[in-house]
Structures are given as structure tokens and as C-alpha cells.
mmCIF file of C-alpha atoms in Angstrom:
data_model
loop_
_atom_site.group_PDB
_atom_site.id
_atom_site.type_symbol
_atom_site.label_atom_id
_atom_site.label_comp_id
_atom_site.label_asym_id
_atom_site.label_seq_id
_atom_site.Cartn_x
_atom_site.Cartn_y
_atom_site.Cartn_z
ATOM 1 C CA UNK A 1 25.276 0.144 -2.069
ATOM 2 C CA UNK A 2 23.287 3.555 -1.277
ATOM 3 C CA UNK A 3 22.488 4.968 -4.291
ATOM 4 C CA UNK A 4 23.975 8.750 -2.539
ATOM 5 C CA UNK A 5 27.631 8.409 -2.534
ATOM 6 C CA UNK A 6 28.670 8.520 1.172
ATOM 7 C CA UNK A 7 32.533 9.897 1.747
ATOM 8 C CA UNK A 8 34.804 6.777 2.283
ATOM 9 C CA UNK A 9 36.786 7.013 5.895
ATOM 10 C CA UNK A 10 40.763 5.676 5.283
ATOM 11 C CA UNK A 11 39.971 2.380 7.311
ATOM 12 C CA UNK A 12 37.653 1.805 4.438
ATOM 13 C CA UNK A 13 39.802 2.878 1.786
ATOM 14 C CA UNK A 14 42.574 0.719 2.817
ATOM 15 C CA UNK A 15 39.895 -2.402 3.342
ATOM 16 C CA UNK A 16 39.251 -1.454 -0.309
ATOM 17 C CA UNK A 17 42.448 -1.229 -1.927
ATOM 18 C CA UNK A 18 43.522 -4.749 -3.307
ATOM 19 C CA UNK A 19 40.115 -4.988 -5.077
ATOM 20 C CA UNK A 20 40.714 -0.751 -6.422
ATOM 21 C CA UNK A 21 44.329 -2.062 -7.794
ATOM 22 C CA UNK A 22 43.253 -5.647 -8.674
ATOM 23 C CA UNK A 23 40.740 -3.403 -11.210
ATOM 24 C CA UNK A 24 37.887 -5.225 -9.427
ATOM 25 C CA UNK A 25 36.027 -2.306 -7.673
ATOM 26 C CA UNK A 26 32.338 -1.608 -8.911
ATOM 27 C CA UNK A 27 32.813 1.720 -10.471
ATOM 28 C CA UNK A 28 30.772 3.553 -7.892
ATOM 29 C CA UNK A 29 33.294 2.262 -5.551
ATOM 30 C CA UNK A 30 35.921 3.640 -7.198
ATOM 31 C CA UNK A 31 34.440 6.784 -8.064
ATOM 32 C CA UNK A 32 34.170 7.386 -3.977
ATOM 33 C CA UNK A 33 37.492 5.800 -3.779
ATOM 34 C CA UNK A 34 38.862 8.536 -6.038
ATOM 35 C CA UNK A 35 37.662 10.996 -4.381
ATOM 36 C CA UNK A 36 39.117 10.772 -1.325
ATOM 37 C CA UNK A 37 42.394 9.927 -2.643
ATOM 38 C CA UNK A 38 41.771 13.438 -3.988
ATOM 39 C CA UNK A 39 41.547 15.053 -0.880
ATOM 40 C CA UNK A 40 43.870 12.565 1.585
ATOM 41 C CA UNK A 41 47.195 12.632 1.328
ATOM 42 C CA UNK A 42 47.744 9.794 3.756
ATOM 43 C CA UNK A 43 45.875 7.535 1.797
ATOM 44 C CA UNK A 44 47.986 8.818 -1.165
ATOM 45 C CA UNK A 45 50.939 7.629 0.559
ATOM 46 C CA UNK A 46 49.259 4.486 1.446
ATOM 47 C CA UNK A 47 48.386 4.168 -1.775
ATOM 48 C CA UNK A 48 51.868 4.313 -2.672
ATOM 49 C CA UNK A 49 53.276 2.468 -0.405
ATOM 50 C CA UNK A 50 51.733 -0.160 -1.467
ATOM 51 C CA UNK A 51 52.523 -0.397 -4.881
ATOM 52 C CA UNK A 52 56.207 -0.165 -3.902
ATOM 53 C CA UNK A 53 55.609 -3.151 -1.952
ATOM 54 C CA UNK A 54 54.241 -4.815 -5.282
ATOM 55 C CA UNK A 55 57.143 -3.709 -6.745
ATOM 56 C CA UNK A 56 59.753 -4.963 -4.550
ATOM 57 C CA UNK A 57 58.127 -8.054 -4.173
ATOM 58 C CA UNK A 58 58.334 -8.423 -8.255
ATOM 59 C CA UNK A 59 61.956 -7.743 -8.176
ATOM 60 C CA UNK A 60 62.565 -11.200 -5.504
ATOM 61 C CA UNK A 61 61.830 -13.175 -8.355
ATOM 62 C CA UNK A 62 64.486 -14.928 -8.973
ATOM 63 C CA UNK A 63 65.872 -17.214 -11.947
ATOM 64 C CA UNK A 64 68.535 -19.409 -9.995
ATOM 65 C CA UNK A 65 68.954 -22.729 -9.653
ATOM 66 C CA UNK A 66 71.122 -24.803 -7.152
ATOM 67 C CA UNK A 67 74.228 -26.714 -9.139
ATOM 68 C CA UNK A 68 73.203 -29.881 -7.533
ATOM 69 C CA UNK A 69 69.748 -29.440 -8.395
ATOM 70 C CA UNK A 70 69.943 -28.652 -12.231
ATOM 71 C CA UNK A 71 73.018 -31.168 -12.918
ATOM 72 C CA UNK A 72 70.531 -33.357 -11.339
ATOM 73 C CA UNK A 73 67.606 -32.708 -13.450
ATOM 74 C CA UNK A 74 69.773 -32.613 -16.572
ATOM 75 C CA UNK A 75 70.780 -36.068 -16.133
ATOM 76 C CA UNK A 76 67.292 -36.680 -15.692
ATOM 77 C CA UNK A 77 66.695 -34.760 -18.908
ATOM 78 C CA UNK A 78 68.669 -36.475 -21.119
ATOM 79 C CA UNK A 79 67.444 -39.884 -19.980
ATOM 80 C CA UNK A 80 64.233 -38.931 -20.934
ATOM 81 C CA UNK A 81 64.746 -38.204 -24.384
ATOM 82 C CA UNK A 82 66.911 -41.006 -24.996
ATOM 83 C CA UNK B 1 78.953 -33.840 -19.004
ATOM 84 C CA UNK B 2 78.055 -30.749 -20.672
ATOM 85 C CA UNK B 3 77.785 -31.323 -24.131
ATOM 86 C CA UNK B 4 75.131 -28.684 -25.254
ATOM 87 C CA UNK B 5 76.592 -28.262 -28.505
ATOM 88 C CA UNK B 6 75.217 -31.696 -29.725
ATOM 89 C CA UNK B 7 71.453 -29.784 -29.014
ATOM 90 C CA UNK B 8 72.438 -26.135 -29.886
ATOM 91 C CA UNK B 9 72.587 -27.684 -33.681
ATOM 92 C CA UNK B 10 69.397 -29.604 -33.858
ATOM 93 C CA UNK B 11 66.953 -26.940 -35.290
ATOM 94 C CA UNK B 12 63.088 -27.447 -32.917
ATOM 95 C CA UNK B 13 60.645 -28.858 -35.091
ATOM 96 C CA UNK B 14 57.796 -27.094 -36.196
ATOM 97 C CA UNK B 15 54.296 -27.576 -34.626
ATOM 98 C CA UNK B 16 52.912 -29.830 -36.935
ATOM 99 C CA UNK B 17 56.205 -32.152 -36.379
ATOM 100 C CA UNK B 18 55.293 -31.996 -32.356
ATOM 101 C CA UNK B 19 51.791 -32.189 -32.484
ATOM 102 C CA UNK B 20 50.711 -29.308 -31.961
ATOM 103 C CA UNK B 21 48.893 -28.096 -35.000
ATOM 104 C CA UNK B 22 45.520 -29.101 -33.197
ATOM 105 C CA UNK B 23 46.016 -27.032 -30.521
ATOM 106 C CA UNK B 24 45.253 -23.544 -31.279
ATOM 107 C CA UNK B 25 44.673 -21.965 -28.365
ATOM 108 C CA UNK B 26 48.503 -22.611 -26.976
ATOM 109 C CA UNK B 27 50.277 -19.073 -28.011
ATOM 110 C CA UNK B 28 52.922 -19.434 -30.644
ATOM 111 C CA UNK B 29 55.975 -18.872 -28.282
ATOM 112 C CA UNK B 30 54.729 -21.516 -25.564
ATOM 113 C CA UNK B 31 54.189 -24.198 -28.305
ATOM 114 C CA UNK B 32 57.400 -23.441 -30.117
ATOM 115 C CA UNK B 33 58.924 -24.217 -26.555
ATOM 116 C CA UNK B 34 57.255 -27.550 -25.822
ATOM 117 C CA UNK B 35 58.525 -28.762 -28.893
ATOM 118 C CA UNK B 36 61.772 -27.803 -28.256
ATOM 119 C CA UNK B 37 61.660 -29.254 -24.674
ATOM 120 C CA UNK B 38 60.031 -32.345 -26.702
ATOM 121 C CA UNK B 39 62.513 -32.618 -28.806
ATOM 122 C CA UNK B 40 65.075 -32.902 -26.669
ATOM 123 C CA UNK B 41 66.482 -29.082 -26.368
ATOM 124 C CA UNK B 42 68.599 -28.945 -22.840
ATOM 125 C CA UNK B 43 68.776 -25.371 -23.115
ATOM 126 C CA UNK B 44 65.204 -24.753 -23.362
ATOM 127 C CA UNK B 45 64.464 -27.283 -20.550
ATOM 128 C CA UNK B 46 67.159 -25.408 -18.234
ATOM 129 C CA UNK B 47 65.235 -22.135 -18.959
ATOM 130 C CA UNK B 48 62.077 -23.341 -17.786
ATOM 131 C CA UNK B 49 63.479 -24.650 -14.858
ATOM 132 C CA UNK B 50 65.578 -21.843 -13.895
ATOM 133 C CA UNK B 51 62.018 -19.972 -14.346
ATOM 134 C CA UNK B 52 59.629 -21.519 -12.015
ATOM 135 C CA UNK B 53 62.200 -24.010 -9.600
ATOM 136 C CA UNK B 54 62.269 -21.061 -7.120
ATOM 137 C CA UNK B 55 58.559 -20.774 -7.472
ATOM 138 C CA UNK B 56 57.890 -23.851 -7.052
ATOM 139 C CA UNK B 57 60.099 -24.584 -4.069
ATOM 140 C CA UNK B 58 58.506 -21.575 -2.450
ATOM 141 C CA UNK B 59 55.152 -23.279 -2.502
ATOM 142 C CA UNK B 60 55.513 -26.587 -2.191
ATOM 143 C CA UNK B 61 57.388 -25.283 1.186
ATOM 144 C CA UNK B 62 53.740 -24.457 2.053
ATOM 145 C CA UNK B 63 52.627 -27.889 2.166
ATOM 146 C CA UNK B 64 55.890 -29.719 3.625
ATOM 147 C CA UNK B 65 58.126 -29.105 6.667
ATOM 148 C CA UNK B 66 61.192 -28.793 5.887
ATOM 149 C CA UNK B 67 63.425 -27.832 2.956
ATOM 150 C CA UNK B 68 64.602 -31.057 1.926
ATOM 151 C CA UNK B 69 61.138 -32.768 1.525
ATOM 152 C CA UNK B 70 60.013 -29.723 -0.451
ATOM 153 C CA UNK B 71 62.974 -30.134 -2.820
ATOM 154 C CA UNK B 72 62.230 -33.690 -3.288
ATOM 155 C CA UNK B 73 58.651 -32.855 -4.065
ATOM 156 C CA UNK B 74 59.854 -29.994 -6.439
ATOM 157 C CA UNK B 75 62.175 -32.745 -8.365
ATOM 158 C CA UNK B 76 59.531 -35.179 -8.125
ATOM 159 C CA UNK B 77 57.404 -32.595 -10.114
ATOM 160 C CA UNK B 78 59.803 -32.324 -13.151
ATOM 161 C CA UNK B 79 60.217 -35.740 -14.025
ATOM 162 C CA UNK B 80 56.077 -35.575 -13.266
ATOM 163 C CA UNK B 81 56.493 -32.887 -16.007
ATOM 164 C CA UNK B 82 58.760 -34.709 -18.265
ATOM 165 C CA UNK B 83 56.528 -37.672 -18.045
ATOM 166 C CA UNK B 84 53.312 -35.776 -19.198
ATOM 167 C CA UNK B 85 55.360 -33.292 -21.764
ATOM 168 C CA UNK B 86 54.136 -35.917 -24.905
ATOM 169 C CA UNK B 87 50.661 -35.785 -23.649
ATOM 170 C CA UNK B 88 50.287 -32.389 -22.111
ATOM 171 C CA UNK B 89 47.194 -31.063 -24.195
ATOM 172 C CA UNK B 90 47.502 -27.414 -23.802
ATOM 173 C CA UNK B 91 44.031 -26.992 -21.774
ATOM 174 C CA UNK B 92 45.856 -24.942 -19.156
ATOM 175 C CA UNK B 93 49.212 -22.555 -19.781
ATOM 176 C CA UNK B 94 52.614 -24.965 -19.368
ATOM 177 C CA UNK B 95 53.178 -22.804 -16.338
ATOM 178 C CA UNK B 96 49.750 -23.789 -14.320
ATOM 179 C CA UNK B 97 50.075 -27.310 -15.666
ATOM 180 C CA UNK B 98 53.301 -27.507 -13.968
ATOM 181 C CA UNK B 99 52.298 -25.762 -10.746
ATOM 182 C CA UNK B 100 49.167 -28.426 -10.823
ATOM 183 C CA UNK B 101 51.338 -31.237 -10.612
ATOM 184 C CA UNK B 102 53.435 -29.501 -7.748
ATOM 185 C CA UNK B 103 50.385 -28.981 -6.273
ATOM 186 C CA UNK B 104 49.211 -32.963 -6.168
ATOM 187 C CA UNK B 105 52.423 -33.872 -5.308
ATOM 188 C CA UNK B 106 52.922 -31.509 -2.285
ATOM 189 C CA UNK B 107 49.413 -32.374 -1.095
ATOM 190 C CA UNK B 108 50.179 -36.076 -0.816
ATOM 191 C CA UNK B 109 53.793 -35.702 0.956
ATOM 192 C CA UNK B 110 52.079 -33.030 3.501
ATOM 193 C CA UNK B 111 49.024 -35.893 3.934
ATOM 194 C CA UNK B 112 51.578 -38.410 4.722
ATOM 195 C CA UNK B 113 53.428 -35.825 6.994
ATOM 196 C CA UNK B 114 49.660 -35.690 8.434
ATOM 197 C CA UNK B 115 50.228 -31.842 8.081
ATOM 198 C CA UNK B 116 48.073 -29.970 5.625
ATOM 199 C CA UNK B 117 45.157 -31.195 3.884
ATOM 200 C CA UNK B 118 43.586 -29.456 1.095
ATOM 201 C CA UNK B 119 43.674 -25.862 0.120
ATOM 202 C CA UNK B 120 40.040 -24.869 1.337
ATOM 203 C CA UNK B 121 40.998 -26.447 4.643
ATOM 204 C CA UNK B 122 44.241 -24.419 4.102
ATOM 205 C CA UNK B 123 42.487 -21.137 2.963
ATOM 206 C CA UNK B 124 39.361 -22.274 5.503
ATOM 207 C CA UNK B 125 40.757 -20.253 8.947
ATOM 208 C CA UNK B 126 42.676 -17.946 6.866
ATOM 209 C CA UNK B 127 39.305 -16.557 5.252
ATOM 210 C CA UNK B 128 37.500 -16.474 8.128
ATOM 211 C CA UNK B 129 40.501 -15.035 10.319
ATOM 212 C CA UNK B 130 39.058 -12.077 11.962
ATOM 213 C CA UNK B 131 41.766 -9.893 12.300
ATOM 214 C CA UNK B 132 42.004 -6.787 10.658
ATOM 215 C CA UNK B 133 44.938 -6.697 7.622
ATOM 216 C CA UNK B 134 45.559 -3.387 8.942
ATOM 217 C CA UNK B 135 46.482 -2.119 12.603
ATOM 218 C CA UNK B 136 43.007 -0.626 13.699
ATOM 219 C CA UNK B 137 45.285 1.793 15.875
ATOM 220 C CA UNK B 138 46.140 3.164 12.702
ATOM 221 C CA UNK B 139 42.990 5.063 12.845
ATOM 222 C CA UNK B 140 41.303 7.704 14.648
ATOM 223 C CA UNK B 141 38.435 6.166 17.260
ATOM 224 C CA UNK B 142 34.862 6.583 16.715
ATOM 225 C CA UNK B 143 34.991 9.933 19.525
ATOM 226 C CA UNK B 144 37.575 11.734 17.581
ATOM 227 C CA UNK B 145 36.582 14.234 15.224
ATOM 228 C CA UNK B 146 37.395 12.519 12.451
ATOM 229 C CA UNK B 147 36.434 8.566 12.935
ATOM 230 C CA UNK B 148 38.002 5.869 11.035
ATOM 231 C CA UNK B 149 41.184 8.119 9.058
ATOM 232 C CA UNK B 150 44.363 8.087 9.908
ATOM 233 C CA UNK B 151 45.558 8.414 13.931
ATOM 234 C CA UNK B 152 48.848 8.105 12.661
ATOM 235 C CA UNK B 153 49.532 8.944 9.132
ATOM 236 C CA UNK B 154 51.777 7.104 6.846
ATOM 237 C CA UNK B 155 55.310 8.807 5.957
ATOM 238 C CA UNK B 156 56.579 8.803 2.105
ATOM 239 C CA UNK B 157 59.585 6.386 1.831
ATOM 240 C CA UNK B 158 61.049 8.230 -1.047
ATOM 241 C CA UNK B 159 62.865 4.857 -1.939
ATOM 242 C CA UNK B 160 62.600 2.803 -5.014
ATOM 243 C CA UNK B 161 62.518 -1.071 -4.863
ATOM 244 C CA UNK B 162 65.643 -1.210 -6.121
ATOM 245 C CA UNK B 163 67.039 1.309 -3.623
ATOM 246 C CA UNK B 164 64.949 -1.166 -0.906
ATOM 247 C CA UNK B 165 66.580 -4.236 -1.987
ATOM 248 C CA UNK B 166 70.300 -2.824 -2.350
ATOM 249 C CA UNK B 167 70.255 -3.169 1.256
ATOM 250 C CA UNK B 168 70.710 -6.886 2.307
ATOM 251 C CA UNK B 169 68.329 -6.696 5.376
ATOM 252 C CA UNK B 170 65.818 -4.914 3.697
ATOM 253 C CA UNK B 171 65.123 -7.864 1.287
ATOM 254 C CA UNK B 172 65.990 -9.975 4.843
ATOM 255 C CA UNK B 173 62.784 -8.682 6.313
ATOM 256 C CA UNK B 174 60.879 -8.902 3.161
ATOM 257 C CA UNK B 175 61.241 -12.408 3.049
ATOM 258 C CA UNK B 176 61.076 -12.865 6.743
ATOM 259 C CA UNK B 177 57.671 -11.096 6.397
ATOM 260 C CA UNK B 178 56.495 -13.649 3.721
ATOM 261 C CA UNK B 179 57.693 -16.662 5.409
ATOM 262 C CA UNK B 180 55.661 -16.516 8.615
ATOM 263 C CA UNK B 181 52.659 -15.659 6.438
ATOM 264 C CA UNK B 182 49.745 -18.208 6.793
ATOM 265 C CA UNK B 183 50.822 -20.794 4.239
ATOM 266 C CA UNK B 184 47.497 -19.802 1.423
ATOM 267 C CA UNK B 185 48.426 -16.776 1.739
ATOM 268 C CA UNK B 186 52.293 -17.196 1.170
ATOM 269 C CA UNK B 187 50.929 -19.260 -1.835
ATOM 270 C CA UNK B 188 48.787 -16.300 -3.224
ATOM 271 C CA UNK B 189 51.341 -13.549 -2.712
ATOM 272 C CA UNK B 190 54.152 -15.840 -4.244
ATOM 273 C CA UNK B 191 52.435 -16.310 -7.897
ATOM 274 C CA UNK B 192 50.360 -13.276 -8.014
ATOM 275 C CA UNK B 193 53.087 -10.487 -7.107
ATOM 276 C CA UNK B 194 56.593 -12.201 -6.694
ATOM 277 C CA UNK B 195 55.933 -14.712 -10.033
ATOM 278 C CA UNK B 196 53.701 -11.709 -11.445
ATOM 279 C CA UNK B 197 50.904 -14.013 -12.493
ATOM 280 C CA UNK B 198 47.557 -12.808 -13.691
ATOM 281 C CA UNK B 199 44.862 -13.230 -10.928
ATOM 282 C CA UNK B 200 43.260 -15.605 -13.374
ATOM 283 C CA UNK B 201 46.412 -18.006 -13.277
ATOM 284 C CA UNK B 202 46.616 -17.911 -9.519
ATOM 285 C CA UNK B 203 43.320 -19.351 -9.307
ATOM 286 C CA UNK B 204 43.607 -21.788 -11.579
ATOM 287 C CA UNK B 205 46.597 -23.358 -9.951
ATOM 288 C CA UNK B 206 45.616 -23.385 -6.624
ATOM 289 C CA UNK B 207 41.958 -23.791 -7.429
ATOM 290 C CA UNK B 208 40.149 -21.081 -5.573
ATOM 291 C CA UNK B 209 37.554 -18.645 -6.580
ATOM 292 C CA UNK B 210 39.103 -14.830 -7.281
ATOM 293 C CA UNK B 211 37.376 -13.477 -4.379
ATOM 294 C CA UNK B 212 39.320 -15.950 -1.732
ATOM 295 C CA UNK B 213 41.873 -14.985 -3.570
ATOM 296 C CA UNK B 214 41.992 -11.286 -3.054
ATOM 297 C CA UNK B 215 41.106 -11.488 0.336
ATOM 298 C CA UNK B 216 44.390 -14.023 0.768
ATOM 299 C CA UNK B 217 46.595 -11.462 -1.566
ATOM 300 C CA UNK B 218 45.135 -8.088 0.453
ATOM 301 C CA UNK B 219 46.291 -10.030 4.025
ATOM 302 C CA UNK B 220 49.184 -11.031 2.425
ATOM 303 C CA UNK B 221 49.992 -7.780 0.871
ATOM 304 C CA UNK B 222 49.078 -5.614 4.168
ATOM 305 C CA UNK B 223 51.285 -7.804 6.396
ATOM 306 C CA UNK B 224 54.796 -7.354 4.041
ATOM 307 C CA UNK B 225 54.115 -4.053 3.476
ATOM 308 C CA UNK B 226 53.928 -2.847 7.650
ATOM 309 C CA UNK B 227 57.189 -4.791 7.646
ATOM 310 C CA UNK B 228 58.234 -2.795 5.239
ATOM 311 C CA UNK B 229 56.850 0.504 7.078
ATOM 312 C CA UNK B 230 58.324 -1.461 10.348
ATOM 313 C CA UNK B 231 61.898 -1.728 8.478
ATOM 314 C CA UNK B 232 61.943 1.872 7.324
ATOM 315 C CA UNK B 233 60.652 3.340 10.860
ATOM 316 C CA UNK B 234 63.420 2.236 11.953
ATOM 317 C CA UNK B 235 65.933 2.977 9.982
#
């Protein structure tokens, strides 16, 4: 890392941004990382698009299980604790 | 036949009753439910499998070839489950234990389907895959004035996920996205962001390091969300 903070392009800043929202960014990094956001509204958008994407992929979680499966595994169940 | 009300009456046992008093380190509410699922509870066991079957179907898919076989592996891990419940130890969360047994399981149907091997051979090409996550067109060229930002800037979607997945095809191209992923990479993106595990978990249960890990979940991420991008252009 150069010790003089050089201005991050967007193809970095995108190549950076799992590790900035996974919280795993040196802080140097992230100061620079900051900054641009500051000043880039494309990468702002990116930004955001992104966490949507997070987002939406949190709400396909689903709690469901096929009839045949879970009559299935509650036979199974209930042999097992007998 | 249903007959949950002869379990809705029996009361769990404490800790101590299951076991579990030496085991400090499991958090109250995941040691209250192993002795529930020890003891018999059906309602507690349907919970946990309503929880993770989806999950777990999802990735064992990544080591099989076709639905059926991955539902057989993803039974096959239950009673794998119910069989180690009385001497599951607590050294890993239920939920990783679990997903370690799908794991095994998935590994040795895909071996005898001669089709995947182990993870690092999995993950192997998918670290080293050259290609960008992101569409190097995307940016400005090295003559421009200004090199490496945006050629073509992204546009606001203004849309919430839950606007995004009211529409059917939106959530159709989602998952379309995420099922021509790379399979360690489908893995990854499955626990960490659709299953909302810590980073920490992921690893654990699919034994790689955290870096490998979010290289896999940036590819991952980067690929759904230009379909997304891809969807909404067009729409």
C-alpha cells in the first residue's frame, strides 16, 4: 500500500466492494474508498445497487417444505424416538 | 397420522435432563431446541426442517445432477442428523453441523456420479477464473480522459426488494442468475446472503478460508446483480 493515498478509479472501487461491505477493508482502503463514494455518484448507485441485490436475495429464503417430503421425514421422526 | 397433541403436552426437559449442562458454549435457545428435538418434540423437528430443507437442497444440488438424487441426499442427511442428535457435542452451531453432514453426503453421491470431487477442486478454477466479476466495458479505456470510471454509468432502480420480487419474473431471473452460477459459488452466495449466515459460518461448513470465500461471494454477487441491472434495462 503507498503510504500517499492515491484516488481510487470505479473499476477499483467495484473490485473492492465485497471486502468494503463484508467490513474487511484495511482502513486506509476504506478511507480512499470513502472518498470517492463522496464525489461519484455512479459508484453511489453501484453501491446501492448492490445492497438491493443483498436484499432481495435475503428475501428468497424460504421456509417451505414439500408434503411428501416432511410426511416423510415425520414418519421417520417418530420412529426415531420410539 | 397427525397426532401433535400427544407432543404439544410433554413440557422439553431442561438441559441438565438432555445433557447439556456441560456444554456451555451452545446458546441457551439452540440447546433448549436440541432437547426438545431429543425429546421427541415433532413440532420443533418440523421447524428446523422447514428452516434449512430449502438450503440444503439448494446445495447439495451443487454436488449432484439432478433433483431427485439431491433430495435423496438431503433426506439421507436428516436421518444422518437424527442419528447423531444424542451425540452431537455442540463444537459447531446445529446449523453447520447439519450442513457438514450434507456436505459428506453430497460429496460421496457426486464421487459415485464421478462428477465433483472436493470443494478446493470445486473452488480450484473458480478462484483462479480470470474473468473480470464486472463487464470491463463498463469503464472508460485507458485513452479517455478519465481511465478506469464509469463508460456507462449505472441508473438508480428506485425499487425495493419487495417491489423486485412482487413481479414473478423478476425473482424468475434472480434465480435463473444463481443457478448457472459456478457451483462454489452458488454454494457461497446461498448461505452467506440467501440463508444470511455470518461469513464465519460459511466457512466453516464448506471449509474454506474467508478470503476464497469473498472472492466466490463478490463473483457470485456481481453476476446476480447485472441480471438484475439486465432485468430492469429492460423493463
Amino acid at each position: 500500500m503507498a503510504t500517499q493515498a492515491q484516488e481510487l478509479s470505479c473499476k477499483e472501487l467495484v473490485k473492492l466492494l465485497t471486502e468494503y461491505l463484508e467490513g474487511t477493508l484495511p482502513p486506509a482502503d476504506t478511507l480512499r474508498f470513502d472518498e470517492h463514494l463522496a464525489i461519484c455518484e455512479g459508484c453511489r448507485i453501484y453501491l446501492e445497487q448492490m445492497r438491493t441485490t443483498i436484499r432481495t436475495l435475503g428475501r428468497l429464503r424460504e421456509e417451505f417444505i414439500p408434503l411428501q417430503a416432511k410426511e416423510d421425514l415425520l414418519r421417520v421422526f417418530r420412529t426415531w424416538k420410539a | 397420522m397427525n397426532t401433535p397433541s400427544q407432543t404439544a403436552t410433554t413440557t422439553a426437559p431442561s438441559n441438565q435432563e438432555a445433557g447439556l449442562a456441560s456444554i456451555p458454549a451452545i446458546p441457551a435457545e439452540e440447546s433448549a431446541l436440541i432437547a426438545r428435538l431429543r425429546s421427541g418434540d415433532e413440532a420443533a423437528f418440523v421447524k428446523l426442517v422447514g428452516q434449512h430443507h430449502k438450503t440444503l437442497l439448494r446445495v447439495a444440488r451443487t454436488y449432484v445432477s439432478d433433483h431427485a438424487v439431491a433430495e435423496e441426499v438431503v433426506q439421507e442427511t436428516w436421518l444422518g442428523v437424527l442419528r447423531g442428535l444424542e451425540s452431537f457435542e455442540g463444537r459447531c452451531s446445529l446449523k453447520t453441523w447439519i450442513f457438514q453432514i450434507l456436505i459428506n453426503r453430497a460429496r460421496t453421491r457426486g464421487q459415485r456420479e464421478a462428477r465433483t470431487v472436493t470443494f478446493s477442486e470445486l473452488a480450484g478454477p473458480e478462484l483462479e477464473d480470470a474473468n473480470p466479476a464486472v463487464d470491463p466495458s463498463r469503464f472508460a479505456g485507458p485513452n479517455s480522459e478519465y481511465p478506469d470510471h464509469w463508460a456507462t454509468a449505472p441508473q438508480q432502480w428506485d425499487m425495493t426488494p419487495e417491489q423486485l420480487l412482487l413481479s414473478g419474473e423478476c425473482r424468475t431471473h434472480i434465480e435463473d442468475a444463481i443457478a448457472v452460477l459456478p457451483p462454489a459459488q452458488r454454494q457461497v452466495i446461498t448461505l452467506r446472503d440467501i440463508q444470511g449466515w455470518n461469513s464465519e459460518e460459511v466457512c466453516n461448513a464448506l471449509g474454506i478460508s474467508e478470503s476464497n470465500c469473498r472472492v466466490l461471494l463478490h463473483r457470485a454477487r456481481s453476476r446476480v446483480r447485472q441480471a438484475m441491472e439486465n432485468y430492469l434495462g429492460a423493463n
